Amino acid sequence: MLSREQIIDTAVELLDAGGEGALTVRAMTERLATGSGAIYYHVGTRDELLDTATETVVTAALATKPGGASVTPEEEIRAVALALFDAIAEHQWLATRLTLQIIRNPIGPVTVGIFERIGRQVGALGVPQAAWFDATATLVHYILGAVSQNARVDGDTSDVEAGVDREEFLGAASRAWQELDPDDYPFMHAIVDQMREHDDREQFLTGIALVLDGITNLR
């Protein structure tokens, strides 16, 4: 018997394979060997299925817990941030849907789940309650902005090919930067090697550390 979980898993598979454009009622019915009525019955419209797929992936990421007997709020924040980072790296379509959820549906489970998980740790850091929202929103905005930057967003019309090799892309960018006039762009010349050799996850964690340093100063 067809289940709601089967439908959601199939939707995620289609999204992973081809982005939002691949998620059609026809593709779903062919993959599941069922009629459209069964899909609508279990999950509703296509937009509702997209929201449910997003919620499913994000909920799994938010369930990630850091190891160790005694975990600090900073470690909790890093764990959930990296879980979201890895989720978007694995599911490229998620960047767009996650951003839309935060913007359009502040009362939805995705927005509420992310803010609750991170906000509790902000409070545990000793931040005054009057600054909880601003501090948490700053962290959430950094996390989502940074992880989305590393994903190919649906609707991207740039000439960067999907699946392009990262090393090749960074190498081409670094060569272009090196061709800039060093008198006009001294900073770009100074950081070109760092850009070409940087690790995305390490850079992401550095940003988290910088934001946390600023938040802890609110105490």
PDB file of C-alpha atoms in Angstrom:
ATOM      1  CA  MET A   1       0.000   0.000   0.000  1.00  0.00           C
ATOM      2  CA  LEU A   2       1.252   3.448  -0.928  1.00  0.00           C
ATOM      3  CA  SER A   3       2.294   5.487   2.105  1.00  0.00           C
ATOM      4  CA  ARG A   4       2.933   9.168   2.722  1.00  0.00           C
ATOM      5  CA  GLU A   5       6.573   8.355   3.523  1.00  0.00           C
ATOM      6  CA  GLN A   6       7.026   6.634   0.148  1.00  0.00           C
ATOM      7  CA  ILE A   7       5.681   9.683  -1.635  1.00  0.00           C
ATOM      8  CA  ILE A   8       7.972  12.053   0.259  1.00  0.00           C
ATOM      9  CA  ASP A   9      11.039   9.839  -0.280  1.00  0.00           C
ATOM     10  CA  THR A  10      10.271   9.653  -4.003  1.00  0.00           C
ATOM     11  CA  ALA A  11       9.821  13.436  -4.177  1.00  0.00           C
ATOM     12  CA  VAL A  12      13.222  13.963  -2.541  1.00  0.00           C
ATOM     13  CA  GLU A  13      14.826  11.521  -4.999  1.00  0.00           C
ATOM     14  CA  LEU A  14      13.348  13.389  -7.970  1.00  0.00           C
ATOM     15  CA  LEU A  15      14.407  16.749  -6.543  1.00  0.00           C
ATOM     16  CA  ASP A  16      17.938  15.494  -5.920  1.00  0.00           C
ATOM     17  CA  ALA A  17      18.178  14.152  -9.463  1.00  0.00           C
ATOM     18  CA  GLY A  18      16.814  17.146 -11.358  1.00  0.00           C
ATOM     19  CA  GLY A  19      15.825  20.016  -9.083  1.00  0.00           C
ATOM     20  CA  GLU A  20      12.329  21.444  -8.770  1.00  0.00           C
ATOM     21  CA  GLY A  21      11.671  21.070 -12.469  1.00  0.00           C
ATOM     22  CA  ALA A  22      11.908  17.301 -12.127  1.00  0.00           C
ATOM     23  CA  LEU A  23       9.164  17.146  -9.519  1.00  0.00           C
ATOM     24  CA  THR A  24       5.979  16.766 -11.546  1.00  0.00           C
ATOM     25  CA  VAL A  25       2.785  14.845 -10.884  1.00  0.00           C
ATOM     26  CA  ARG A  26       3.485  12.764 -13.987  1.00  0.00           C
ATOM     27  CA  ALA A  27       6.972  11.833 -12.787  1.00  0.00           C
ATOM     28  CA  MET A  28       5.607  10.956  -9.362  1.00  0.00           C
ATOM     29  CA  THR A  29       2.815   8.762 -10.717  1.00  0.00           C
ATOM     30  CA  GLU A  30       5.186   6.958 -13.081  1.00  0.00           C
ATOM     31  CA  ARG A  31       7.768   6.349 -10.379  1.00  0.00           C
ATOM     32  CA  LEU A  32       5.192   5.127  -7.858  1.00  0.00           C
ATOM     33  CA  ALA A  33       2.935   3.344 -10.351  1.00  0.00           C
ATOM     34  CA  THR A  34      -0.125   5.073  -8.955  1.00  0.00           C
ATOM     35  CA  GLY A  35      -2.667   7.719  -9.889  1.00  0.00           C
ATOM     36  CA  SER A  36      -2.459  11.420  -9.114  1.00  0.00           C
ATOM     37  CA  GLY A  37      -5.394  11.124  -6.734  1.00  0.00           C
ATOM     38  CA  ALA A  38      -3.386   8.993  -4.319  1.00  0.00           C
ATOM     39  CA  ILE A  39      -0.618  11.602  -4.206  1.00  0.00           C
ATOM     40  CA  TYR A  40      -3.027  14.463  -3.608  1.00  0.00           C
ATOM     41  CA  TYR A  41      -4.755  12.431  -0.902  1.00  0.00           C
ATOM     42  CA  HIS A  42      -1.546  11.857   1.068  1.00  0.00           C
ATOM     43  CA  VAL A  43       0.360  15.139   0.576  1.00  0.00           C
ATOM     44  CA  GLY A  44      -1.847  17.648  -1.233  1.00  0.00           C
ATOM     45  CA  THR A  45      -0.669  19.845  -4.095  1.00  0.00           C
ATOM     46  CA  ARG A  46       2.794  19.980  -5.648  1.00  0.00           C
ATOM     47  CA  ASP A  47       3.645  23.082  -3.610  1.00  0.00           C
ATOM     48  CA  GLU A  48       2.567  21.308  -0.447  1.00  0.00           C
ATOM     49  CA  LEU A  49       4.728  18.343  -1.425  1.00  0.00           C
ATOM     50  CA  LEU A  50       7.707  20.663  -1.906  1.00  0.00           C
ATOM     51  CA  ASP A  51       7.121  22.147   1.546  1.00  0.00           C
ATOM     52  CA  THR A  52       6.807  18.684   3.073  1.00  0.00           C
ATOM     53  CA  ALA A  53      10.001  17.466   1.396  1.00  0.00           C
ATOM     54  CA  THR A  54      11.806  20.556   2.712  1.00  0.00           C
ATOM     55  CA  GLU A  55      10.443  20.015   6.207  1.00  0.00           C
ATOM     56  CA  THR A  56      11.468  16.349   6.152  1.00  0.00           C
ATOM     57  CA  VAL A  57      15.086  17.060   5.179  1.00  0.00           C
ATOM     58  CA  VAL A  58      15.444  20.021   7.563  1.00  0.00           C
ATOM     59  CA  THR A  59      13.885  18.141  10.481  1.00  0.00           C
ATOM     60  CA  ALA A  60      16.412  15.341  10.009  1.00  0.00           C
ATOM     61  CA  ALA A  61      19.261  17.877   9.981  1.00  0.00           C
ATOM     62  CA  LEU A  62      17.980  19.597  13.127  1.00  0.00           C
ATOM     63  CA  ALA A  63      17.938  16.259  14.934  1.00  0.00           C
ATOM     64  CA  THR A  64      21.743  16.107  14.697  1.00  0.00           C
ATOM     65  CA  LYS A  65      23.436  16.192  18.093  1.00  0.00           C
ATOM     66  CA  PRO A  66      27.121  16.787  18.844  1.00  0.00           C
ATOM     67  CA  GLY A  67      29.013  13.984  20.540  1.00  0.00           C
ATOM     68  CA  GLY A  68      30.379  14.102  24.074  1.00  0.00           C
ATOM     69  CA  ALA A  69      29.001  13.973  27.569  1.00  0.00           C
ATOM     70  CA  SER A  70      29.206  17.701  28.230  1.00  0.00           C
ATOM     71  CA  VAL A  71      28.286  19.846  25.244  1.00  0.00           C
ATOM     72  CA  THR A  72      28.573  23.640  25.193  1.00  0.00           C
ATOM     73  CA  PRO A  73      26.065  25.948  23.523  1.00  0.00           C
ATOM     74  CA  GLU A  74      28.731  26.858  20.955  1.00  0.00           C
ATOM     75  CA  GLU A  75      29.157  23.168  20.062  1.00  0.00           C
ATOM     76  CA  GLU A  76      25.390  22.755  19.739  1.00  0.00           C
ATOM     77  CA  ILE A  77      25.217  25.721  17.368  1.00  0.00           C
ATOM     78  CA  ARG A  78      28.125  24.450  15.275  1.00  0.00           C
ATOM     79  CA  ALA A  79      26.531  20.997  15.075  1.00  0.00           C
ATOM     80  CA  VAL A  80      23.192  22.243  13.751  1.00  0.00           C
ATOM     81  CA  ALA A  81      24.890  24.743  11.431  1.00  0.00           C
ATOM     82  CA  LEU A  82      27.057  22.019   9.889  1.00  0.00           C
ATOM     83  CA  ALA A  83      24.045  19.710   9.616  1.00  0.00           C
ATOM     84  CA  LEU A  84      22.220  22.350   7.561  1.00  0.00           C
ATOM     85  CA  PHE A  85      25.403  22.979   5.542  1.00  0.00           C
ATOM     86  CA  ASP A  86      25.710  19.275   4.712  1.00  0.00           C
ATOM     87  CA  ALA A  87      21.982  18.920   3.977  1.00  0.00           C
ATOM     88  CA  ILE A  88      22.133  21.652   1.345  1.00  0.00           C
ATOM     89  CA  ALA A  89      25.351  20.210  -0.079  1.00  0.00           C
ATOM     90  CA  GLU A  90      23.523  16.888  -0.509  1.00  0.00           C
ATOM     91  CA  HIS A  91      20.209  18.358  -1.674  1.00  0.00           C
ATOM     92  CA  GLN A  92      21.012  21.298  -3.964  1.00  0.00           C
ATOM     93  CA  TRP A  93      17.336  22.224  -4.399  1.00  0.00           C
ATOM     94  CA  LEU A  94      17.020  22.812  -0.649  1.00  0.00           C
ATOM     95  CA  ALA A  95      18.742  26.205  -0.689  1.00  0.00           C
ATOM     96  CA  THR A  96      15.902  27.878  -2.568  1.00  0.00           C
ATOM     97  CA  ARG A  97      13.113  26.159  -0.633  1.00  0.00           C
ATOM     98  CA  LEU A  98      14.706  26.859   2.733  1.00  0.00           C
ATOM     99  CA  THR A  99      15.073  30.557   1.966  1.00  0.00           C
ATOM    100  CA  LEU A 100      11.468  30.751   0.778  1.00  0.00           C
ATOM    101  CA  GLN A 101      10.245  29.026   3.923  1.00  0.00           C
ATOM    102  CA  ILE A 102      12.050  31.506   6.184  1.00  0.00           C
ATOM    103  CA  ILE A 103      10.781  34.504   4.201  1.00  0.00           C
ATOM    104  CA  ARG A 104       7.211  33.451   3.419  1.00  0.00           C
ATOM    105  CA  ASN A 105       6.245  31.176   6.275  1.00  0.00           C
ATOM    106  CA  PRO A 106       7.554  32.450   9.637  1.00  0.00           C
ATOM    107  CA  ILE A 107       5.040  30.273  11.498  1.00  0.00           C
ATOM    108  CA  GLY A 108       5.878  27.087   9.571  1.00  0.00           C
ATOM    109  CA  PRO A 109       7.728  24.132  11.103  1.00  0.00           C
ATOM    110  CA  VAL A 110      10.943  24.820   9.178  1.00  0.00           C
ATOM    111  CA  THR A 111      11.321  28.414  10.385  1.00  0.00           C
ATOM    112  CA  VAL A 112      10.149  27.635  13.901  1.00  0.00           C
ATOM    113  CA  GLY A 113      12.373  24.548  14.141  1.00  0.00           C
ATOM    114  CA  ILE A 114      15.544  26.370  13.095  1.00  0.00           C
ATOM    115  CA  PHE A 115      14.923  29.374  15.335  1.00  0.00           C
ATOM    116  CA  GLU A 116      14.010  27.203  18.321  1.00  0.00           C
ATOM    117  CA  ARG A 117      17.063  24.964  18.031  1.00  0.00           C
ATOM    118  CA  ILE A 118      19.519  27.839  17.652  1.00  0.00           C
ATOM    119  CA  GLY A 119      17.680  30.298  19.898  1.00  0.00           C
ATOM    120  CA  ARG A 120      17.830  28.015  22.922  1.00  0.00           C
ATOM    121  CA  GLN A 121      21.595  27.930  22.648  1.00  0.00           C
ATOM    122  CA  VAL A 122      21.789  31.704  22.287  1.00  0.00           C
ATOM    123  CA  GLY A 123      19.942  31.948  25.585  1.00  0.00           C
ATOM    124  CA  ALA A 124      22.287  29.376  27.114  1.00  0.00           C
ATOM    125  CA  LEU A 125      25.235  31.579  26.139  1.00  0.00           C
ATOM    126  CA  GLY A 126      23.999  34.144  28.649  1.00  0.00           C
ATOM    127  CA  VAL A 127      22.771  36.671  26.086  1.00  0.00           C
ATOM    128  CA  PRO A 128      20.223  39.078  27.638  1.00  0.00           C
ATOM    129  CA  GLN A 129      16.678  38.103  26.674  1.00  0.00           C
ATOM    130  CA  ALA A 130      16.086  41.507  25.081  1.00  0.00           C
ATOM    131  CA  ALA A 131      18.747  40.588  22.487  1.00  0.00           C
ATOM    132  CA  TRP A 132      17.672  36.988  21.837  1.00  0.00           C
ATOM    133  CA  PHE A 133      15.797  37.670  18.602  1.00  0.00           C
ATOM    134  CA  ASP A 134      18.450  39.888  17.029  1.00  0.00           C
ATOM    135  CA  ALA A 135      21.265  37.517  17.992  1.00  0.00           C
ATOM    136  CA  THR A 136      19.431  34.413  16.793  1.00  0.00           C
ATOM    137  CA  ALA A 137      18.261  36.057  13.557  1.00  0.00           C
ATOM    138  CA  THR A 138      21.837  37.146  12.820  1.00  0.00           C
ATOM    139  CA  LEU A 139      23.079  33.588  13.271  1.00  0.00           C
ATOM    140  CA  VAL A 140      20.266  32.105  11.186  1.00  0.00           C
ATOM    141  CA  HIS A 141      20.772  34.628   8.390  1.00  0.00           C
ATOM    142  CA  TYR A 142      24.509  33.940   8.307  1.00  0.00           C
ATOM    143  CA  ILE A 143      24.004  30.167   8.275  1.00  0.00           C
ATOM    144  CA  LEU A 144      21.412  30.208   5.496  1.00  0.00           C
ATOM    145  CA  GLY A 145      23.287  32.776   3.436  1.00  0.00           C
ATOM    146  CA  ALA A 146      26.572  30.916   3.694  1.00  0.00           C
ATOM    147  CA  VAL A 147      25.176  27.469   2.953  1.00  0.00           C
ATOM    148  CA  SER A 148      23.098  28.765   0.040  1.00  0.00           C
ATOM    149  CA  GLN A 149      26.177  30.372  -1.491  1.00  0.00           C
ATOM    150  CA  ASN A 150      27.722  26.917  -1.825  1.00  0.00           C
ATOM    151  CA  ALA A 151      24.683  25.513  -3.621  1.00  0.00           C
ATOM    152  CA  ARG A 152      23.508  25.956  -7.188  1.00  0.00           C
ATOM    153  CA  VAL A 153      20.171  27.704  -6.734  1.00  0.00           C
ATOM    154  CA  ASP A 154      17.237  26.648  -8.906  1.00  0.00           C
ATOM    155  CA  GLY A 155      16.657  29.296 -11.556  1.00  0.00           C
ATOM    156  CA  ASP A 156      20.338  30.245 -11.760  1.00  0.00           C
ATOM    157  CA  THR A 157      20.861  31.490 -15.307  1.00  0.00           C
ATOM    158  CA  SER A 158      24.631  32.011 -15.082  1.00  0.00           C
ATOM    159  CA  ASP A 159      26.918  30.255 -17.525  1.00  0.00           C
ATOM    160  CA  VAL A 160      28.437  28.124 -14.763  1.00  0.00           C
ATOM    161  CA  GLU A 161      27.644  24.533 -15.651  1.00  0.00           C
ATOM    162  CA  ALA A 162      25.900  22.378 -13.062  1.00  0.00           C
ATOM    163  CA  GLY A 163      28.279  19.885 -11.515  1.00  0.00           C
ATOM    164  CA  VAL A 164      31.381  21.836 -12.587  1.00  0.00           C
ATOM    165  CA  ASP A 165      34.517  20.684 -10.782  1.00  0.00           C
ATOM    166  CA  ARG A 166      35.152  22.900  -7.747  1.00  0.00           C
ATOM    167  CA  GLU A 167      38.932  22.950  -8.161  1.00  0.00           C
ATOM    168  CA  GLU A 168      38.600  23.864 -11.816  1.00  0.00           C
ATOM    169  CA  PHE A 169      36.136  26.653 -11.029  1.00  0.00           C
ATOM    170  CA  LEU A 170      38.315  28.143  -8.260  1.00  0.00           C
ATOM    171  CA  GLY A 171      41.401  27.828 -10.431  1.00  0.00           C
ATOM    172  CA  ALA A 172      39.753  29.782 -13.246  1.00  0.00           C
ATOM    173  CA  ALA A 173      38.566  32.443 -10.787  1.00  0.00           C
ATOM    174  CA  SER A 174      42.020  32.789  -9.218  1.00  0.00           C
ATOM    175  CA  ARG A 175      43.653  33.188 -12.620  1.00  0.00           C
ATOM    176  CA  ALA A 176      41.167  35.912 -13.500  1.00  0.00           C
ATOM    177  CA  TRP A 177      41.899  37.707 -10.224  1.00  0.00           C
ATOM    178  CA  GLN A 178      45.643  37.509 -10.878  1.00  0.00           C
ATOM    179  CA  GLU A 179      45.118  39.283 -14.188  1.00  0.00           C
ATOM    180  CA  LEU A 180      43.615  42.295 -12.411  1.00  0.00           C
ATOM    181  CA  ASP A 181      45.807  45.375 -12.105  1.00  0.00           C
ATOM    182  CA  PRO A 182      47.621  44.962  -8.738  1.00  0.00           C
ATOM    183  CA  ASP A 183      47.687  48.721  -8.233  1.00  0.00           C
ATOM    184  CA  ASP A 184      43.903  48.934  -8.510  1.00  0.00           C
ATOM    185  CA  TYR A 185      43.161  45.648  -6.714  1.00  0.00           C
ATOM    186  CA  PRO A 186      45.913  45.019  -4.121  1.00  0.00           C
ATOM    187  CA  PHE A 187      43.562  43.177  -1.757  1.00  0.00           C
ATOM    188  CA  MET A 188      42.361  40.772  -4.457  1.00  0.00           C
ATOM    189  CA  HIS A 189      45.957  39.930  -5.337  1.00  0.00           C
ATOM    190  CA  ALA A 190      46.807  39.379  -1.674  1.00  0.00           C
ATOM    191  CA  ILE A 191      44.032  36.816  -1.096  1.00  0.00           C
ATOM    192  CA  VAL A 192      44.014  34.984  -4.424  1.00  0.00           C
ATOM    193  CA  ASP A 193      45.912  31.944  -3.093  1.00  0.00           C
ATOM    194  CA  GLN A 194      43.692  31.777  -0.005  1.00  0.00           C
ATOM    195  CA  MET A 195      40.586  31.804  -2.181  1.00  0.00           C
ATOM    196  CA  ARG A 196      41.853  29.045  -4.458  1.00  0.00           C
ATOM    197  CA  GLU A 197      42.894  26.749  -1.579  1.00  0.00           C
ATOM    198  CA  HIS A 198      40.172  27.437   1.003  1.00  0.00           C
ATOM    199  CA  ASP A 199      37.961  24.727   2.489  1.00  0.00           C
ATOM    200  CA  ASP A 200      34.242  25.598   2.366  1.00  0.00           C
ATOM    201  CA  ARG A 201      33.355  23.904   5.656  1.00  0.00           C
ATOM    202  CA  GLU A 202      36.295  25.456   7.504  1.00  0.00           C
ATOM    203  CA  GLN A 203      35.416  28.874   6.114  1.00  0.00           C
ATOM    204  CA  PHE A 204      31.827  28.326   7.205  1.00  0.00           C
ATOM    205  CA  LEU A 205      32.904  27.455  10.759  1.00  0.00           C
ATOM    206  CA  THR A 206      35.158  30.513  10.860  1.00  0.00           C
ATOM    207  CA  GLY A 207      32.124  32.644  10.094  1.00  0.00           C
ATOM    208  CA  ILE A 208      30.134  30.924  12.860  1.00  0.00           C
ATOM    209  CA  ALA A 209      32.978  31.635  15.296  1.00  0.00           C
ATOM    210  CA  LEU A 210      33.055  35.309  14.308  1.00  0.00           C
ATOM    211  CA  VAL A 211      29.301  35.688  14.783  1.00  0.00           C
ATOM    212  CA  LEU A 212      29.428  33.853  18.136  1.00  0.00           C
ATOM    213  CA  ASP A 213      32.253  36.123  19.317  1.00  0.00           C
ATOM    214  CA  GLY A 214      30.056  39.115  18.605  1.00  0.00           C
ATOM    215  CA  ILE A 215      27.029  37.533  20.288  1.00  0.00           C
ATOM    216  CA  THR A 216      28.924  36.655  23.443  1.00  0.00           C
ATOM    217  CA  ASN A 217      29.960  40.299  23.754  1.00  0.00           C
ATOM    218  CA  LEU A 218      26.286  41.122  24.269  1.00  0.00           C
ATOM    219  CA  ARG A 219      26.592  39.594  27.738  1.00  0.00           C
TER     220      ARG A 219
END
